PDB file of C-alpha atoms and ligand atoms in Angstrom:
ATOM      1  CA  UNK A 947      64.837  83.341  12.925  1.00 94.00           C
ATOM      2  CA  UNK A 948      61.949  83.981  10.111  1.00 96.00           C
ATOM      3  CA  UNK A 949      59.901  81.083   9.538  1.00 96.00           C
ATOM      4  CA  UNK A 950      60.379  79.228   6.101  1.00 96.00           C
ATOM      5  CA  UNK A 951      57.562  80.116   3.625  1.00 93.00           C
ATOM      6  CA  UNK A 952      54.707  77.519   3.567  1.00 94.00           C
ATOM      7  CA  UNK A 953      54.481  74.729   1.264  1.00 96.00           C
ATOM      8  CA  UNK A 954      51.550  75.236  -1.707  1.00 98.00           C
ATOM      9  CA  UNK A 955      49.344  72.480  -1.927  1.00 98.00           C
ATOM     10  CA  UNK A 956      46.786  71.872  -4.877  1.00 98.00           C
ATOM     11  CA  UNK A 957      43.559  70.486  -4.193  1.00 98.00           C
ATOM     12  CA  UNK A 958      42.765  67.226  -6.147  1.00 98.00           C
ATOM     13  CA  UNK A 959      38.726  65.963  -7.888  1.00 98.00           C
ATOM     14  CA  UNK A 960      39.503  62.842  -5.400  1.00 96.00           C
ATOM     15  CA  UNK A 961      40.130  65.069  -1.848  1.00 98.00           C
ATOM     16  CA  UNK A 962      44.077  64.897  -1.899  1.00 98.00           C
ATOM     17  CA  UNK A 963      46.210  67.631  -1.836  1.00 98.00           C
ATOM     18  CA  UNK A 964      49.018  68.059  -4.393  1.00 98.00           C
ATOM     19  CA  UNK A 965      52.366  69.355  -3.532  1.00 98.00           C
ATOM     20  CA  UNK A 966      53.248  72.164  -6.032  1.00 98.00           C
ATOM     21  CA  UNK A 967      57.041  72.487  -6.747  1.00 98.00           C
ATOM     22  CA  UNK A 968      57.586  74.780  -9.991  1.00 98.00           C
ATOM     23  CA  UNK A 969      55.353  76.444 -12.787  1.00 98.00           C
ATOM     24  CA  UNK A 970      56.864  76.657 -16.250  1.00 98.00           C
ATOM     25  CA  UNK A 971      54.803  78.106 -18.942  1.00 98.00           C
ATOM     26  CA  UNK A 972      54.633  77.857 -22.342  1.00 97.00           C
ATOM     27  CA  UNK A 973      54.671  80.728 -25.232  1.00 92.00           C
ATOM     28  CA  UNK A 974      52.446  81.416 -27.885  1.00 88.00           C
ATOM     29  CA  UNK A 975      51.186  77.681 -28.008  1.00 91.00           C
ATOM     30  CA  UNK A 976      48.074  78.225 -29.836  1.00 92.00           C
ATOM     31  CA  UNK A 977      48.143  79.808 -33.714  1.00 87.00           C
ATOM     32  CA  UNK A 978      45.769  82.014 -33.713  1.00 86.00           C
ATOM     33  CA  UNK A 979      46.496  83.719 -30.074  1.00 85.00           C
ATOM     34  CA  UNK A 980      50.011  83.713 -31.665  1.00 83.00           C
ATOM     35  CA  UNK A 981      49.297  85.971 -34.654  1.00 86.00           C
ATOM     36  CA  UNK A 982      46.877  88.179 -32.400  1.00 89.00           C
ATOM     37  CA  UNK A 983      49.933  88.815 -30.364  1.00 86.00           C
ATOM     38  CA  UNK A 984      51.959  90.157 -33.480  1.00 86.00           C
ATOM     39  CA  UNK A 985      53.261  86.723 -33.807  1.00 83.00           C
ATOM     40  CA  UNK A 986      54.461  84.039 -36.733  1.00 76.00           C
ATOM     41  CA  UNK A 987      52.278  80.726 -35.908  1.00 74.00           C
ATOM     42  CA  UNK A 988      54.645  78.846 -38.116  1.00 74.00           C
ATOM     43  CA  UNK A 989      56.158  75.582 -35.567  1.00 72.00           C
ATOM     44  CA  UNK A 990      59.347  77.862 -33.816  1.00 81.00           C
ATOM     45  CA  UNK A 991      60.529  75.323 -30.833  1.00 86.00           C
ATOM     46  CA  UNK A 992      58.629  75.654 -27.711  1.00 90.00           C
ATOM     47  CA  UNK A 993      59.889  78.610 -25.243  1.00 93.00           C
ATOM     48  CA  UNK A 994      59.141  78.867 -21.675  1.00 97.00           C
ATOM     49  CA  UNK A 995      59.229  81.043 -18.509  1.00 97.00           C
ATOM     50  CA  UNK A 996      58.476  80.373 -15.302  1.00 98.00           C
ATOM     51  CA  UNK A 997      56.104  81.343 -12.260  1.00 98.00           C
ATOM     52  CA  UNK A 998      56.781  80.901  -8.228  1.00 98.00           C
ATOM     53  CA  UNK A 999      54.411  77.658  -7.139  1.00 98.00           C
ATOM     54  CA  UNK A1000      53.213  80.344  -4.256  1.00 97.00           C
ATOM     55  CA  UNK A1001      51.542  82.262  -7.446  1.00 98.00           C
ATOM     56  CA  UNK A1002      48.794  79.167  -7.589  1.00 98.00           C
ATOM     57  CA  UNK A1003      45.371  79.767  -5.832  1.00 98.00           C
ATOM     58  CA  UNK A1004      42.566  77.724  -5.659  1.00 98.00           C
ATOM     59  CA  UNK A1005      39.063  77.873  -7.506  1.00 98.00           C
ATOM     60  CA  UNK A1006      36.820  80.429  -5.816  1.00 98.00           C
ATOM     61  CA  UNK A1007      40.418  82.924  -5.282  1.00 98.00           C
ATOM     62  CA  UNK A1008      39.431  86.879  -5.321  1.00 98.00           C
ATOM     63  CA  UNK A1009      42.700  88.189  -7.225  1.00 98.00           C
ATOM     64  CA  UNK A1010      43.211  91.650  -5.928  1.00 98.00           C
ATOM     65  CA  UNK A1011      44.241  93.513  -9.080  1.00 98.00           C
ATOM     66  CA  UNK A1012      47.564  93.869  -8.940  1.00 98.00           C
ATOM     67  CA  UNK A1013      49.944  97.171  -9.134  1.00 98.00           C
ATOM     68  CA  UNK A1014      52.023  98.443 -11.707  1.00 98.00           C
ATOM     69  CA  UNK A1015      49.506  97.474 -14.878  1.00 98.00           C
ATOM     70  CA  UNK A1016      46.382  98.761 -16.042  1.00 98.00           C
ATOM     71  CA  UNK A1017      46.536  95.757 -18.740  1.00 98.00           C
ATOM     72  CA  UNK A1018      45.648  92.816 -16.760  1.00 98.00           C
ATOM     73  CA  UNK A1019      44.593  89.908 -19.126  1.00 98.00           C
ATOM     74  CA  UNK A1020      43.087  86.477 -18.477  1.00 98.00           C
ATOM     75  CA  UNK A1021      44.648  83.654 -20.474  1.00 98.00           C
ATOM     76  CA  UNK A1022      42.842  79.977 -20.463  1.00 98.00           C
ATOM     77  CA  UNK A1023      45.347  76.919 -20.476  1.00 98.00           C
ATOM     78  CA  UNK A1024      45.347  73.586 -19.676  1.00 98.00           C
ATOM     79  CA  UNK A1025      47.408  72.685 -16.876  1.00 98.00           C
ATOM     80  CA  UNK A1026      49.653  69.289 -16.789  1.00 98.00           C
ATOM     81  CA  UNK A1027      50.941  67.766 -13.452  1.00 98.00           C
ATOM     82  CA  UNK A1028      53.784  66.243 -13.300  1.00 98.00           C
ATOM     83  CA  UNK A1029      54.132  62.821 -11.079  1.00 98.00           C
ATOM     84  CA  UNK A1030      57.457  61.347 -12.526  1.00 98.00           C
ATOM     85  CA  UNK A1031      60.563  63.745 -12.812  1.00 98.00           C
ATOM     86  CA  UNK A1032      63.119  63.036 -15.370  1.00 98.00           C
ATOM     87  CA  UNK A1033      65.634  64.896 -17.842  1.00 98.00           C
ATOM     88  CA  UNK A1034      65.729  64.273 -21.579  1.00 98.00           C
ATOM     89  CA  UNK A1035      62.270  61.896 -21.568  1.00 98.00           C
ATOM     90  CA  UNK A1036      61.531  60.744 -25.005  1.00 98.00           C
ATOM     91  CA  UNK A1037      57.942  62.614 -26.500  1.00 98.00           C
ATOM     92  CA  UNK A1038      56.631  58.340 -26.642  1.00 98.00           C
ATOM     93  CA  UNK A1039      57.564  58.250 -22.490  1.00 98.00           C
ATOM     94  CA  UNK A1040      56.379  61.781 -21.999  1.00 98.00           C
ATOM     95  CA  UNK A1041      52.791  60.869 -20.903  1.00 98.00           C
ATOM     96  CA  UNK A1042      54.063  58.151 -17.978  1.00 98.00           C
ATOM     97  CA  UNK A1043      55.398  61.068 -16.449  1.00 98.00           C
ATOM     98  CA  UNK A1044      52.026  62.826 -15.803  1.00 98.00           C
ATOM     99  CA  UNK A1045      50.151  62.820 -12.687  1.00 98.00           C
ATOM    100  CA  UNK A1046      46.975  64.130 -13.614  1.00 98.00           C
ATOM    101  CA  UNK A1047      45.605  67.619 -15.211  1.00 98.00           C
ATOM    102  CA  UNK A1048      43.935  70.668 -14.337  1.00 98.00           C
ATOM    103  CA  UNK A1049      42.016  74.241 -15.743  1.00 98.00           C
ATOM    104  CA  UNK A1050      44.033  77.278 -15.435  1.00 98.00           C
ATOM    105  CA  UNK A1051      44.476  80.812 -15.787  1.00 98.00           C
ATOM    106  CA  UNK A1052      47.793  82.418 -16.738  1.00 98.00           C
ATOM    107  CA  UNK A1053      47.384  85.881 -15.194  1.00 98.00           C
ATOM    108  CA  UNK A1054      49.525  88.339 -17.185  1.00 98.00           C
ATOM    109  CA  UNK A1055      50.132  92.082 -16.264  1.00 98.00           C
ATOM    110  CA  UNK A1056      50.106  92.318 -20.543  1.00 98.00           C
ATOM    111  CA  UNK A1057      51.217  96.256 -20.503  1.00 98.00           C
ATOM    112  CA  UNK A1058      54.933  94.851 -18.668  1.00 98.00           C
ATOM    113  CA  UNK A1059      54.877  91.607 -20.610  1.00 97.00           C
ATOM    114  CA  UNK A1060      54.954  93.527 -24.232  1.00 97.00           C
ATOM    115  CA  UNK A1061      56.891  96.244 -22.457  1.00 97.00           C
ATOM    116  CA  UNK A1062      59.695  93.222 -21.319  1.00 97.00           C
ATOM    117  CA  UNK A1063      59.549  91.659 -24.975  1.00 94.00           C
ATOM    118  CA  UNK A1064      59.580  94.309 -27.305  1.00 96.00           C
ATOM    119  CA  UNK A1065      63.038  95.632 -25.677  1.00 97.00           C
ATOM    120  CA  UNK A1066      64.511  92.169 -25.190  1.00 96.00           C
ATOM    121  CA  UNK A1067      63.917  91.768 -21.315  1.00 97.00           C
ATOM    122  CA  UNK A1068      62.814  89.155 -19.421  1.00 96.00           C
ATOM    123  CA  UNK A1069      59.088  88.498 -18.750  1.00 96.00           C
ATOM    124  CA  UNK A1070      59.262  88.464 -15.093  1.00 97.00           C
ATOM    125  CA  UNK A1071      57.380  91.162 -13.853  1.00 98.00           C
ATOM    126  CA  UNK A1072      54.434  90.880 -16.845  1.00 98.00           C
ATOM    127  CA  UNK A1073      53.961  87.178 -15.911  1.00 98.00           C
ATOM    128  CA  UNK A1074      55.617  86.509 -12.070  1.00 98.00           C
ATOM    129  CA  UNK A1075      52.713  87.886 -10.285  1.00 98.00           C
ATOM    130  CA  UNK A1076      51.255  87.035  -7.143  1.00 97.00           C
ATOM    131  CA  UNK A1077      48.392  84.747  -7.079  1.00 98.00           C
ATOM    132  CA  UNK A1078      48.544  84.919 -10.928  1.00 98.00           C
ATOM    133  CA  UNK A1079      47.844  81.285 -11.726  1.00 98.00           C
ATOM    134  CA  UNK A1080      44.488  80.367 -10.536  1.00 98.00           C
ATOM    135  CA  UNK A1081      44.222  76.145 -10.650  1.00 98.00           C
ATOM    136  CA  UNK A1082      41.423  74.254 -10.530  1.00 98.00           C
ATOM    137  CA  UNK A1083      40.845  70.913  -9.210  1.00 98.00           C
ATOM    138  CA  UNK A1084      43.416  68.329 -10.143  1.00 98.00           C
ATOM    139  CA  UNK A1085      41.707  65.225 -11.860  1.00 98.00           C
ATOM    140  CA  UNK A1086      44.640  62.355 -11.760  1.00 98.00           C
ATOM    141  CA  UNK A1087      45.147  60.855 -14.787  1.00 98.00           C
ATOM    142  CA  UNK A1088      43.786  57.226 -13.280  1.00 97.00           C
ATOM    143  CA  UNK A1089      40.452  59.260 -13.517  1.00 97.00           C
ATOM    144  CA  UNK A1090      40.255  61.302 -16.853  1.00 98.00           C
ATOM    145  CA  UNK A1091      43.336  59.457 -18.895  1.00 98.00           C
ATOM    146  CA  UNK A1092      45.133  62.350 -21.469  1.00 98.00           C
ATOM    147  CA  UNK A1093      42.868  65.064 -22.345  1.00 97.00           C
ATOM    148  CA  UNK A1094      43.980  65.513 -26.057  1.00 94.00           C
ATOM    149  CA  UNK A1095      41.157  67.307 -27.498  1.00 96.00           C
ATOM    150  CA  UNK A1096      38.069  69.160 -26.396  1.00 97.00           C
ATOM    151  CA  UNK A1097      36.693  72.539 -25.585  1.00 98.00           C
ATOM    152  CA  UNK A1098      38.343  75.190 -23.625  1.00 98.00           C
ATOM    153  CA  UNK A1099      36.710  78.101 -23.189  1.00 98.00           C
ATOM    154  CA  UNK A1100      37.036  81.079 -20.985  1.00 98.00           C
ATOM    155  CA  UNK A1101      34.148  83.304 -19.949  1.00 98.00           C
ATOM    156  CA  UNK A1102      34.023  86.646 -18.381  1.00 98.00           C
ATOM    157  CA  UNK A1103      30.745  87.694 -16.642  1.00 98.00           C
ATOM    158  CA  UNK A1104      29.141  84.737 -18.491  1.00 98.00           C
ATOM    159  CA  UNK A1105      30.080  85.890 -22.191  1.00 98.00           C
ATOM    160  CA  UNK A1106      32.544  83.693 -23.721  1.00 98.00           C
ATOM    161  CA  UNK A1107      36.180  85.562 -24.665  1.00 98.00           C
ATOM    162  CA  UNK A1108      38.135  82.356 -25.518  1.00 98.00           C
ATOM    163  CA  UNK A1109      37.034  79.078 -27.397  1.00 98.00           C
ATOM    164  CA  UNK A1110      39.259  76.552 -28.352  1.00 97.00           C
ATOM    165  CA  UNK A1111      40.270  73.314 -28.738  1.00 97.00           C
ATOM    166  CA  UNK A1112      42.743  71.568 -27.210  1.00 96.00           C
ATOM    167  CA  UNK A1113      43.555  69.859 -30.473  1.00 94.00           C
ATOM    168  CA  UNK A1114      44.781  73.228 -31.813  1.00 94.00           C
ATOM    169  CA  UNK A1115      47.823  72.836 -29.491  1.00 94.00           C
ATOM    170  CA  UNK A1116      50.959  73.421 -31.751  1.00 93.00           C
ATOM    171  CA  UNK A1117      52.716  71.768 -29.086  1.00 94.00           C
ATOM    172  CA  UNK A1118      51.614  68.692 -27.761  1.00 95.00           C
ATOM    173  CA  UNK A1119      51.105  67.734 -24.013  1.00 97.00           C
ATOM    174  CA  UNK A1120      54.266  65.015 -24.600  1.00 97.00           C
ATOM    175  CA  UNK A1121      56.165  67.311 -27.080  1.00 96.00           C
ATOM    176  CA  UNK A1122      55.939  69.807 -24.117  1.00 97.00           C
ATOM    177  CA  UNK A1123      57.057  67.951 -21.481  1.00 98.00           C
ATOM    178  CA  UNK A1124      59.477  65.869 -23.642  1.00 97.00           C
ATOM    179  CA  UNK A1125      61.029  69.450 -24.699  1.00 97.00           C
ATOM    180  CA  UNK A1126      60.924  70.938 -21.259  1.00 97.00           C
ATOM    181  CA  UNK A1127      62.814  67.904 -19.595  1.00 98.00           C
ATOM    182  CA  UNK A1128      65.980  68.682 -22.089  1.00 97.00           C
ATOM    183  CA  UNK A1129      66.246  72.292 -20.435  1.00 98.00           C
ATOM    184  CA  UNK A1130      65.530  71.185 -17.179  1.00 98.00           C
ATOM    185  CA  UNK A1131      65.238  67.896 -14.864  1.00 98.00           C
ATOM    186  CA  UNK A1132      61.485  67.801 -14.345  1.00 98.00           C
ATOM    187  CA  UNK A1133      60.433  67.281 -10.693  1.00 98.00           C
ATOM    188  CA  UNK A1134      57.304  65.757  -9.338  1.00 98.00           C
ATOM    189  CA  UNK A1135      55.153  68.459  -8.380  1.00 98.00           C
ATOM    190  CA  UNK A1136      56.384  70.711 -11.284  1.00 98.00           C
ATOM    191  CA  UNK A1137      52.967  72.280 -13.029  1.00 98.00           C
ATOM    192  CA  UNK A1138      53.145  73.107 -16.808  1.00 98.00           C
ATOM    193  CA  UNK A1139      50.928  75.743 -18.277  1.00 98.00           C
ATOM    194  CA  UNK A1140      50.803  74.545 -21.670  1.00 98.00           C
ATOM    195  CA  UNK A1141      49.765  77.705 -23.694  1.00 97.00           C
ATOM    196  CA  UNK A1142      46.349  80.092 -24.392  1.00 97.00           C
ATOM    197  CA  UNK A1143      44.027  80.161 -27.544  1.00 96.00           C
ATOM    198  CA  UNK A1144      43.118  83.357 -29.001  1.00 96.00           C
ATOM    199  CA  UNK A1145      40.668  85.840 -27.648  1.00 97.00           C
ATOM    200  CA  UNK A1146      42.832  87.651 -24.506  1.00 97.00           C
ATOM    201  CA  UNK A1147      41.581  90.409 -23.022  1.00 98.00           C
ATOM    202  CA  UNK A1148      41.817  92.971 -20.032  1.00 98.00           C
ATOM    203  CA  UNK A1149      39.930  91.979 -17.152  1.00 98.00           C
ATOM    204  CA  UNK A1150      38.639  94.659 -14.332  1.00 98.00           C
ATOM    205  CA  UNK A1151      37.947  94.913 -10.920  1.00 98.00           C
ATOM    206  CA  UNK A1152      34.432  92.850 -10.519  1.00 98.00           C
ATOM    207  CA  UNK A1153      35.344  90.794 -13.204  1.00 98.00           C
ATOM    208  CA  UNK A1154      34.267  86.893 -12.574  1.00 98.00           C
ATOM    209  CA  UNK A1155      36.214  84.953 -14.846  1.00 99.00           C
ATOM    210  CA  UNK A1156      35.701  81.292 -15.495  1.00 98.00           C
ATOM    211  CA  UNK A1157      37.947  78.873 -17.122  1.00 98.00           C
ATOM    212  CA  UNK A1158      35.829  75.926 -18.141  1.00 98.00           C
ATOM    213  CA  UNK A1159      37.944  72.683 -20.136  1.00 98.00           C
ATOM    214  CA  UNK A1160      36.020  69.965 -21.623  1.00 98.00           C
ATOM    215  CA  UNK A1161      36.417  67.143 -18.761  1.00 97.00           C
ATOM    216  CA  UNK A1162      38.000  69.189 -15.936  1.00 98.00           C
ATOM    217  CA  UNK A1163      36.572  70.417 -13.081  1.00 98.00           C
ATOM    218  CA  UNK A1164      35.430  74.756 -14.143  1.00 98.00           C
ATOM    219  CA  UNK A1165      37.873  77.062 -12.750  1.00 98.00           C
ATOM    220  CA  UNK A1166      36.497  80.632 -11.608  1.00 98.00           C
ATOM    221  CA  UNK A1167      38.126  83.364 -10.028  1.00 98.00           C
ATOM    222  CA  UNK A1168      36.548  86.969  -9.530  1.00 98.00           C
ATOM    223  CA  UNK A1169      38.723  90.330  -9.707  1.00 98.00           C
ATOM    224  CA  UNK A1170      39.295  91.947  -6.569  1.00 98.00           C
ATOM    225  CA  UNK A1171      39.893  95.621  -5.717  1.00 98.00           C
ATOM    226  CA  UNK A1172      43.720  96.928  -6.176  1.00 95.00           C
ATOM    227  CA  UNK A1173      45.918  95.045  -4.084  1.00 82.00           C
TER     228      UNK A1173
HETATM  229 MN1   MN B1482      50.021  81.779 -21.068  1.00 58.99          MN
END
């Protein structure tokens, strides 16, 4: 018989290793990356889609460019960890629920992704990629508390494509997880890409892309020949 797929494991700042059940992601969380994607900023509820945990790879990954796209974009995001499952968790109990929080990079094949929306189908192949969410270290929240504001920034070959703040957030960290948890029952282990601030762009084989968040551990990946 085939042998069942390996578990994914996330490396933690204090040398644990963090069992990774689900990724959901959130839309056009951020208002200005929301109008540069043809968007209306104005406070629609959150959406979400969602990513196989097998798509994480660590800091240092080379992310062979993947087929199919000749639109592959970087998007910087903060990442949440969930410790505490639970369904319909009230936005004042949302933060009890986290485990800790992480840099991240929501890989997008953008070319299938506008392809997928503009004709009403899902975002699957655009956004389900493999080893399309790069994650850096995961600092527990005993260590850093809720990262509410700050920089994030993303940088490709050391010039800066993306800064932010994480107070720009049109969703909050506990309005995210707090929506999230009425759609589905939140697991510990789930990962939640909260959203990316303007400034997306294409990335290219050679590319070395670093995701750095004001607090967290940098995140860097570098773009690897056609898979
Ligand atoms: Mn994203």
């Amino acid at each position: 018989m085939i042998e069942p797929a390996p578990a994914v494991f996330a490396p933690t700042s204090d040398g644990r290793q963090f069992p990774v059940r689900r990724i959901f992601c959130v839309g056009r969380n951020y208002a200005a990356h929301a109008r540069e994607m043809g968007r209306d900023p104005d406070r629609e509820p959150p959406f979400f889609f969602t990513k196989w945990a097998e798509a994480v790879v660590p800091n240092g990954s080379i992310i062979p460019y993947p087929p199919a796209t000749a639109n592959f974009h970087y998007e910087a995001e903060l990442v949440v960890a969930i410790g505490t499952g639970g369904r319909n968790i009230p936005v004042d109990d949302a933060l009890g629920h986290v485990w800790g929080y992480a840099t991240g990079n929501d890989l997008t094949r953008r070319d299938l992704q506008l392809a997928a929306r503009d004709t009403g189908r899902p975002w699957d192949s655009g956004k389900n990629v493999e080893a399309s969410a790069p994650l850096g270290l995961l600092h527990p929240v005993s260590a850093i508390g809720h990262p509410a504001r700050g920089t994030i920034r993303l940088l490709v070959n050391e010039e800066v494509k993306q800064d932010a703040d994480l107070a720009d957030l049109i969703w909050s960290v506990p309005e995210i997880i707090s929506t999230l948890s009425t759609l589905w029952t939140l697991e510990p282990g789930d990962l939640i890409f909260t959203g990316t601030p303007a400034g997306v762009g294409a990335v290219v084989t050679g590319d070395v892309v670093r995701v750095e968040i004001e607090g967290l551990t940098a995140l860097t990946v570098t773009i690897g020949p056609a898979a």
